[in-house]
Coordinates of C-alpha atoms and ligand atoms in Angstrom, one line a residue:
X1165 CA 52.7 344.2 118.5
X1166 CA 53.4 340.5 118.1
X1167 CA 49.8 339.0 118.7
X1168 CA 46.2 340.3 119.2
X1169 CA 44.7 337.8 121.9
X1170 CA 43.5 340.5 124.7
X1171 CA 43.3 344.0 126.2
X1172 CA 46.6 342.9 127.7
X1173 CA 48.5 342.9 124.0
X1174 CA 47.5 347.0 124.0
X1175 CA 49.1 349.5 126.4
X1176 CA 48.2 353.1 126.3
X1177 CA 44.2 352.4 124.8
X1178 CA 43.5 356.4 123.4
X1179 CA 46.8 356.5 121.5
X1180 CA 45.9 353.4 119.4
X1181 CA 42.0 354.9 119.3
X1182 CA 43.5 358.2 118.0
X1183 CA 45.6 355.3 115.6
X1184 CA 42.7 354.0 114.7
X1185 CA 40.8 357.4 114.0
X1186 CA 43.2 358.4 111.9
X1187 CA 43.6 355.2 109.6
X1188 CA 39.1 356.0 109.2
X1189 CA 40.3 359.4 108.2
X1190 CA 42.6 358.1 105.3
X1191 CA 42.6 354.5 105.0
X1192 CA 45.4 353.9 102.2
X1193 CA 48.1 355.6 104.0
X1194 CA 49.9 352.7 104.6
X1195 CA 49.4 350.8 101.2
X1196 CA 53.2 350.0 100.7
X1197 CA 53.3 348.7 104.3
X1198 CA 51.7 344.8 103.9
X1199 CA 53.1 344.9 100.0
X1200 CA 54.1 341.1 99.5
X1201 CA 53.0 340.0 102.7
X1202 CA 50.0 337.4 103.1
X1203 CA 47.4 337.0 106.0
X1204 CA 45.5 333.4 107.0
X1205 CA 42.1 334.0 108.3
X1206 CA 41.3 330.7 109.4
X1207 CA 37.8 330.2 110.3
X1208 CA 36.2 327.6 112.6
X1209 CA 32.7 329.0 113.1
X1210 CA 30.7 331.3 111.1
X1211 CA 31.3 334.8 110.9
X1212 CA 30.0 338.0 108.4
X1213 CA 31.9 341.1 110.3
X1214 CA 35.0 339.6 111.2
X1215 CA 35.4 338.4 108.0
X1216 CA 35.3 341.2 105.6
X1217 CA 36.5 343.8 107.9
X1218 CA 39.6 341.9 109.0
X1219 CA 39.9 341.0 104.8
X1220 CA 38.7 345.0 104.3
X1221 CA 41.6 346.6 106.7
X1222 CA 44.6 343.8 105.2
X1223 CA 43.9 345.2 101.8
X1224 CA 43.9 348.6 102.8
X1225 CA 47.5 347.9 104.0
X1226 CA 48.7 346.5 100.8
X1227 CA 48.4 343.0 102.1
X1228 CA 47.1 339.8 100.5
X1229 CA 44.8 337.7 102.0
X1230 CA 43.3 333.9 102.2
X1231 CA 40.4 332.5 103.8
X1232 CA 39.7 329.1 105.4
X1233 CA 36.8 327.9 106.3
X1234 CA 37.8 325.1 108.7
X1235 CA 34.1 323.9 109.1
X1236 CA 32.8 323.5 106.0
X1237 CA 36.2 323.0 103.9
X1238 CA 38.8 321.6 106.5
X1239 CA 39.4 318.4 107.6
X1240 CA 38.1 317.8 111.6
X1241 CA 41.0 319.3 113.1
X1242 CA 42.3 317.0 116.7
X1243 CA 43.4 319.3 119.5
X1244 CA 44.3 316.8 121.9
X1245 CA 48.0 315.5 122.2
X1246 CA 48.9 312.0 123.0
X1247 CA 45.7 310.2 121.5
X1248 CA 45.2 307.9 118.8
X1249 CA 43.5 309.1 115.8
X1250 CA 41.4 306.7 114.6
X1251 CA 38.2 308.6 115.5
X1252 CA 36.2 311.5 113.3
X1253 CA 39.2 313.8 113.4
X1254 CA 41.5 313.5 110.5
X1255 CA 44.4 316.1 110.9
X1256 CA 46.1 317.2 114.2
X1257 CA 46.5 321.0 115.0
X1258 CA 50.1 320.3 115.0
X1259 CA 50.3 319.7 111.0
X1260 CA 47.7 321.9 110.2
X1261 CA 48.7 324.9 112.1
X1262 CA 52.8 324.8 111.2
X1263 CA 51.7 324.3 107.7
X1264 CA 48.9 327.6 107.4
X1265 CA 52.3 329.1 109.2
X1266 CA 54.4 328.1 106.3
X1267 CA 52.2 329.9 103.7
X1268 CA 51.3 333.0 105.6
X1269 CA 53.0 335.9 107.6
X1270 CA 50.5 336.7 109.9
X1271 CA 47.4 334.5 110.8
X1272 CA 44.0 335.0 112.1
X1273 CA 42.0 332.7 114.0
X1274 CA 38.1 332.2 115.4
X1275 CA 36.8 329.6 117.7
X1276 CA 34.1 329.5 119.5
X1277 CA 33.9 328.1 123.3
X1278 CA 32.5 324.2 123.0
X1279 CA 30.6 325.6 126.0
X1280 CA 30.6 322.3 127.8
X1281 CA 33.3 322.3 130.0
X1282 CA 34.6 325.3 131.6
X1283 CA 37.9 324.7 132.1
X1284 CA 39.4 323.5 128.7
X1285 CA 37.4 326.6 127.2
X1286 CA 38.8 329.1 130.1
X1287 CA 42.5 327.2 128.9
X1288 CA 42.6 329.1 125.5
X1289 CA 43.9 325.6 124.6
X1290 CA 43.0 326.0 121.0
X1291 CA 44.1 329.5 120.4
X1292 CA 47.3 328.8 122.6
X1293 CA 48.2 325.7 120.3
X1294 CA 47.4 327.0 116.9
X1295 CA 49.6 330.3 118.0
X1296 CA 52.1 327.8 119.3
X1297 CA 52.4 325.6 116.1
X1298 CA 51.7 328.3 113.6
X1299 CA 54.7 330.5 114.8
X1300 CA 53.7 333.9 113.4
X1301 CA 51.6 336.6 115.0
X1302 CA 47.8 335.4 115.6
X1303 CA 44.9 337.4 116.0
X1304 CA 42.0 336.1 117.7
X1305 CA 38.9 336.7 115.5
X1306 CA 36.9 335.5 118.3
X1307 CA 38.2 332.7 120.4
X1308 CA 36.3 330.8 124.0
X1309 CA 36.8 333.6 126.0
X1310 CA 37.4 336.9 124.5
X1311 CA 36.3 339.1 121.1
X1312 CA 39.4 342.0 121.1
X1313 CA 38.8 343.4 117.5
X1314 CA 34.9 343.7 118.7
X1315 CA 36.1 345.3 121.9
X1316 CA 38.4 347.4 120.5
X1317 CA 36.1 348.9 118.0
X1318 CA 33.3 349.3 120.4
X1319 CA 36.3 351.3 122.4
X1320 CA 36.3 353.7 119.5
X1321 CA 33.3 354.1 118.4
X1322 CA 32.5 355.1 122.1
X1323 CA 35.3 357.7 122.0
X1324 CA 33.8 359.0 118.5
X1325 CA 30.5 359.7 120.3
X1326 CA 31.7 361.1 123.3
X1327 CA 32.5 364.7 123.8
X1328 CA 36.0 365.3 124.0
X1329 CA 35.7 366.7 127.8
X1330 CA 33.2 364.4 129.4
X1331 CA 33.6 361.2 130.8
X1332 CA 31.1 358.9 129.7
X1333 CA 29.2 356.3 131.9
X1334 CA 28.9 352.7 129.6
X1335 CA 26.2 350.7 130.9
X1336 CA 26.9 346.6 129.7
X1337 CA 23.3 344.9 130.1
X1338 CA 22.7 341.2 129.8
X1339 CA 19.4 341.3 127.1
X1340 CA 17.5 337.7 126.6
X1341 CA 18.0 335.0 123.7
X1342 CA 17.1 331.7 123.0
X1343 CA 20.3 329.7 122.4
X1344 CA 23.2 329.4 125.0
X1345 CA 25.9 331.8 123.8
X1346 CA 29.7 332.2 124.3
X1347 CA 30.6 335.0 127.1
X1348 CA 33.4 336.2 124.8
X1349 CA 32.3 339.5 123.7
X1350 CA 30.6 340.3 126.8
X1351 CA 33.8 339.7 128.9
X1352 CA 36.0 341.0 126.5
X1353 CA 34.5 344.3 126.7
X1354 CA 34.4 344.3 130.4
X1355 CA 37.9 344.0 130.3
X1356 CA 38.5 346.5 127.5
X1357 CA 36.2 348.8 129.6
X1358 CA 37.8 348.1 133.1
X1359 CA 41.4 349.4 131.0
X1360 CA 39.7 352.6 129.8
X1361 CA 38.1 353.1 133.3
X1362 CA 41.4 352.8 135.1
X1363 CA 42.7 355.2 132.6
X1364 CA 40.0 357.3 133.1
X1365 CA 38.4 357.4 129.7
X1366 CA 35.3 356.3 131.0
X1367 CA 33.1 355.0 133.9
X1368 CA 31.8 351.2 133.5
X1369 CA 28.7 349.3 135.3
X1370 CA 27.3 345.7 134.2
X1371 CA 24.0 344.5 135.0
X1372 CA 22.7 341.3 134.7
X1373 CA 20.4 338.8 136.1
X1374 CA 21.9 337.3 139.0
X1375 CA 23.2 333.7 138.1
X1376 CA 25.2 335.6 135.1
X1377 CA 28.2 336.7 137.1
X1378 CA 30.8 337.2 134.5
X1379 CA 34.4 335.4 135.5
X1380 CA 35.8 338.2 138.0
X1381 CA 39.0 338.6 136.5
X1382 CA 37.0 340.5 133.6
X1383 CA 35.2 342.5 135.8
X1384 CA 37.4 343.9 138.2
X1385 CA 36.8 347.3 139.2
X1386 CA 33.5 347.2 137.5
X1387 CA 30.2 348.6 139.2
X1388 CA 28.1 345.6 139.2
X1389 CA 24.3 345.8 139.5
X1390 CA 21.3 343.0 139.5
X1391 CA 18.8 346.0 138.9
X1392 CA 18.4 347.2 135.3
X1393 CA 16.6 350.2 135.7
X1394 CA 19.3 351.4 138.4
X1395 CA 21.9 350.6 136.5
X1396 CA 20.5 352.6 133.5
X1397 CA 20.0 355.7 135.1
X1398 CA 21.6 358.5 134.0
X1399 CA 23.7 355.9 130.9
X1400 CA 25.3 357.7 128.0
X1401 CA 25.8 354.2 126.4
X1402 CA 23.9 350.8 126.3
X1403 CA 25.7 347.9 125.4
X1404 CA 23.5 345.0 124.6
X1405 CA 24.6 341.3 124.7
X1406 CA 23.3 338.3 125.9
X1407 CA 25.3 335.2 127.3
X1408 CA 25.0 332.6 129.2
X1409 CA 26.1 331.6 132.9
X1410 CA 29.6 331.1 134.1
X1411 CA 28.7 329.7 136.9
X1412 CA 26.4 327.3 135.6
X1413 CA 28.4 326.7 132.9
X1414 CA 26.9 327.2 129.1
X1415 CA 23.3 326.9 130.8
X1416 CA 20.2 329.5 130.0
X1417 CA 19.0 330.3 134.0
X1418 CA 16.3 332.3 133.0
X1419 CA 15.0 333.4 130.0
X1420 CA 14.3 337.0 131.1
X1421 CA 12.1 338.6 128.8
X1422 CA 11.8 341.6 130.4
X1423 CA 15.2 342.2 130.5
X1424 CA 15.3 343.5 126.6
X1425 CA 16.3 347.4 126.3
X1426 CA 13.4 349.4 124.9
X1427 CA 12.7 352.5 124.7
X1428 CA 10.9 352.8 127.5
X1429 CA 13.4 351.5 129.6
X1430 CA 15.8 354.1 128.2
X1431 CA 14.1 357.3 129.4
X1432 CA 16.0 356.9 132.4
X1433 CA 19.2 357.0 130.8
X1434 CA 20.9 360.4 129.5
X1435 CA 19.5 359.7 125.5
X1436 CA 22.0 356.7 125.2
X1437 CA 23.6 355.7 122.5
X1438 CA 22.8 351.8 121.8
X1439 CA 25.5 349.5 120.9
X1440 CA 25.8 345.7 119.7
X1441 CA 28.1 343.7 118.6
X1442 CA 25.9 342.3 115.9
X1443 CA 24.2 339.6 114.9
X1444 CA 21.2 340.9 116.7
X1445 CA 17.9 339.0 117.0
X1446 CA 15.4 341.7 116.5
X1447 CA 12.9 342.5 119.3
X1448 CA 14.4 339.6 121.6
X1449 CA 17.3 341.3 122.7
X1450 CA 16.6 344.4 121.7
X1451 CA 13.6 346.6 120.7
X1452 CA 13.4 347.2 116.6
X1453 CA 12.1 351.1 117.6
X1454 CA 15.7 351.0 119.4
X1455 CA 17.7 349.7 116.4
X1456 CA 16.0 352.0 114.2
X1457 CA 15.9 354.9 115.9
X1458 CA 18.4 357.5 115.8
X1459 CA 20.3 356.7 119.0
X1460 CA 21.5 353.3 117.6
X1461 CA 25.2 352.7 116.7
X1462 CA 25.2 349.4 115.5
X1463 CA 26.1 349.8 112.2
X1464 CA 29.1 352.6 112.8
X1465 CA 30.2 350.5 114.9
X1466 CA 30.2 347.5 112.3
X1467 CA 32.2 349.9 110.1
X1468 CA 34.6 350.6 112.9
X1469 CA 35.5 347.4 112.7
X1470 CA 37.8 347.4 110.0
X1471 CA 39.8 350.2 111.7
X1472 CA 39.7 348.3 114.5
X1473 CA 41.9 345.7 112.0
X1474 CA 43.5 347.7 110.4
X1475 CA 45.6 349.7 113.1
X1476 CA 46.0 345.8 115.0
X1477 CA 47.6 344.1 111.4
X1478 CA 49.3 347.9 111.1
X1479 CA 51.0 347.3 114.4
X1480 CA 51.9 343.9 113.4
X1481 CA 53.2 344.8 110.3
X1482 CA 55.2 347.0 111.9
X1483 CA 56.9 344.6 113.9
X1484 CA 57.4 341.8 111.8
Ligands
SN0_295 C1 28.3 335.0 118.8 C2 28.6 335.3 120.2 O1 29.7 335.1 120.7 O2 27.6 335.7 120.9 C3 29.1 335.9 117.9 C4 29.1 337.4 118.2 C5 30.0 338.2 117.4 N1 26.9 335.2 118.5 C6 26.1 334.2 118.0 O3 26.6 333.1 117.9 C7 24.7 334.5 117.7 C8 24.0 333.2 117.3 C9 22.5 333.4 117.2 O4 21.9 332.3 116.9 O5 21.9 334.4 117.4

């Protein structure tokens, strides 16, 4: 593996699951592997999981490791070419990317969607640059469109709950909050899902209020429903996320209340299994009794995360 941007950077999804598995199974296998080798996890937003799993599964492989916090101890990075920098920002991408690239062998890097214009997010601009100026393997710890460590642990932990001959049916739902977030994780895992669908690991439906069409090309081949309670019937898993609209770019539509799982709403489902990415706001996007209760896999699947790392930085490694 060279980078760790999308689905599209994995082939064959249940060998690197099994991969993954196996690294839970006995984590310091591959101590000698990272020995002298350093990873940048440069970070532009906040983050709690991202961080000390990624940190978690580098040191597991031998590996050392440095953090950045670009927003609280970086200078304003510039991202746009050809201006003249005698605004707020103080360092260009350019410098600051080659020379992170100089100290480390593999970097990491988060970035949330300015959610204000639609194109330069969809662009990857900043992702694509820093990966461009660093030149060593990136991995996204979140960037404008797309979560792929989230996506691919929520791939295994799905697999770890499933039974080994049936073929699970993942329900996405939209859930209500009161700030307008990223689509990221949500299309990330549509993509991640549509991959395991096509290779017939699962069966995927979204459901959503309508105005919260997710950008197609994450959602292909997708069953796509504006009713919750159909699209619930008979679920093995609930995924939970809120984001805003696409289409009316970065914008709230409606705050849809009702639209929160509980368990009430889940007696139409086959006992699902709840999943979130996490952070969750509790009892606005999803019922307490749900998150408490002994269908809920949000904190596995937290701790999957640094598998998720691990096998990604062990591919890496690998290749370097
Ligand atoms: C981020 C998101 O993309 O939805 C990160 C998820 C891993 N979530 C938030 O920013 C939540 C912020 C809040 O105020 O609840």
């Amino acid at each position: 593996m060279k980078k760790f941007f999308s689905v599209a950077d994995v082939n064959d999804l249940s060998s690197v699951v099994k991969e993954a598995l196996a690294l839970k199974a006995s984590p310091n296998t591959y101590r000698s592997l990272g020995q002298n080798k350093m990873l940048g996890l440069v970070f532009l937003n906040p983050s709690l999981r991202t961080r000390l799993s990624t940190q978690k599964a580098a040191i597991n492989l031998g590996m050392d490791v440095m953090v950045m916090n670009m927003d609280k101890d970086g200078w304003a990075l510039e991202t746009r070419d050809g201006v003249v920098m005698d605004g707020t920002t103080v360092e260009h991408i350019r410098e600051a990317a080659a020379v992170m690239g100089e100290y480390c062998d593999i970097l990491g890097l988060r970035s949330f969607p300015g959610l204000k214009d639609r194109e330069e997010d969809y662009s990857e601009n900043l992702f694509n640059k820093f990966a461009a100026y660093c030149k060593k393997p990136v991995v996204s710890l979140e960037s404008a469109t797309r979560h792929p460590l989230q996506s691919l642990t929520d791939l295994i932990t799905i697999i770890e709950n499933s039974e080994v001959t049936a073929k699970p049916k993942v329900v996405l739902t939209w859930a209500p909050h009161v700030k307008a977030l990223p689509q990221a994780v949500p299309n990330s895992f549509a993509e991640w899902m549509c991959k395991a669908q096509e290779q017939g690991l699962l069966d995927f439906t979204i459901t959503h209020p309508e105005g919260y069409e997710l950008d197609e090309s994450f959602t292909r081949g997708a069953t796509i429903i504006t009713k919750q309670e159909e699209a619930l019937n008979g679920a093995d898993f609930v995924y939970v996320k809120n984001w805003s609209s696409y289409q009316e770019y970065g914008k709230i539509l409606v705050t849809g209340r009702e639209w929160m799982p509980t368990p009430e709403k889940l007696k139409v489902t086959n006992r699902a299994k709840v999943m979130h990415c996490l952070p969750v706001r509790r009892d606005l996007e999803l019922a307490s009794a749900l998150l408490d209760g002994p269908e809920s896999l949000v904190i596995q699947e937290a701790g999957n995360r640094v598998w998720a790392a691990q096998v990604v930085l062990k591919r890496i490694l690998e290749n370097l």
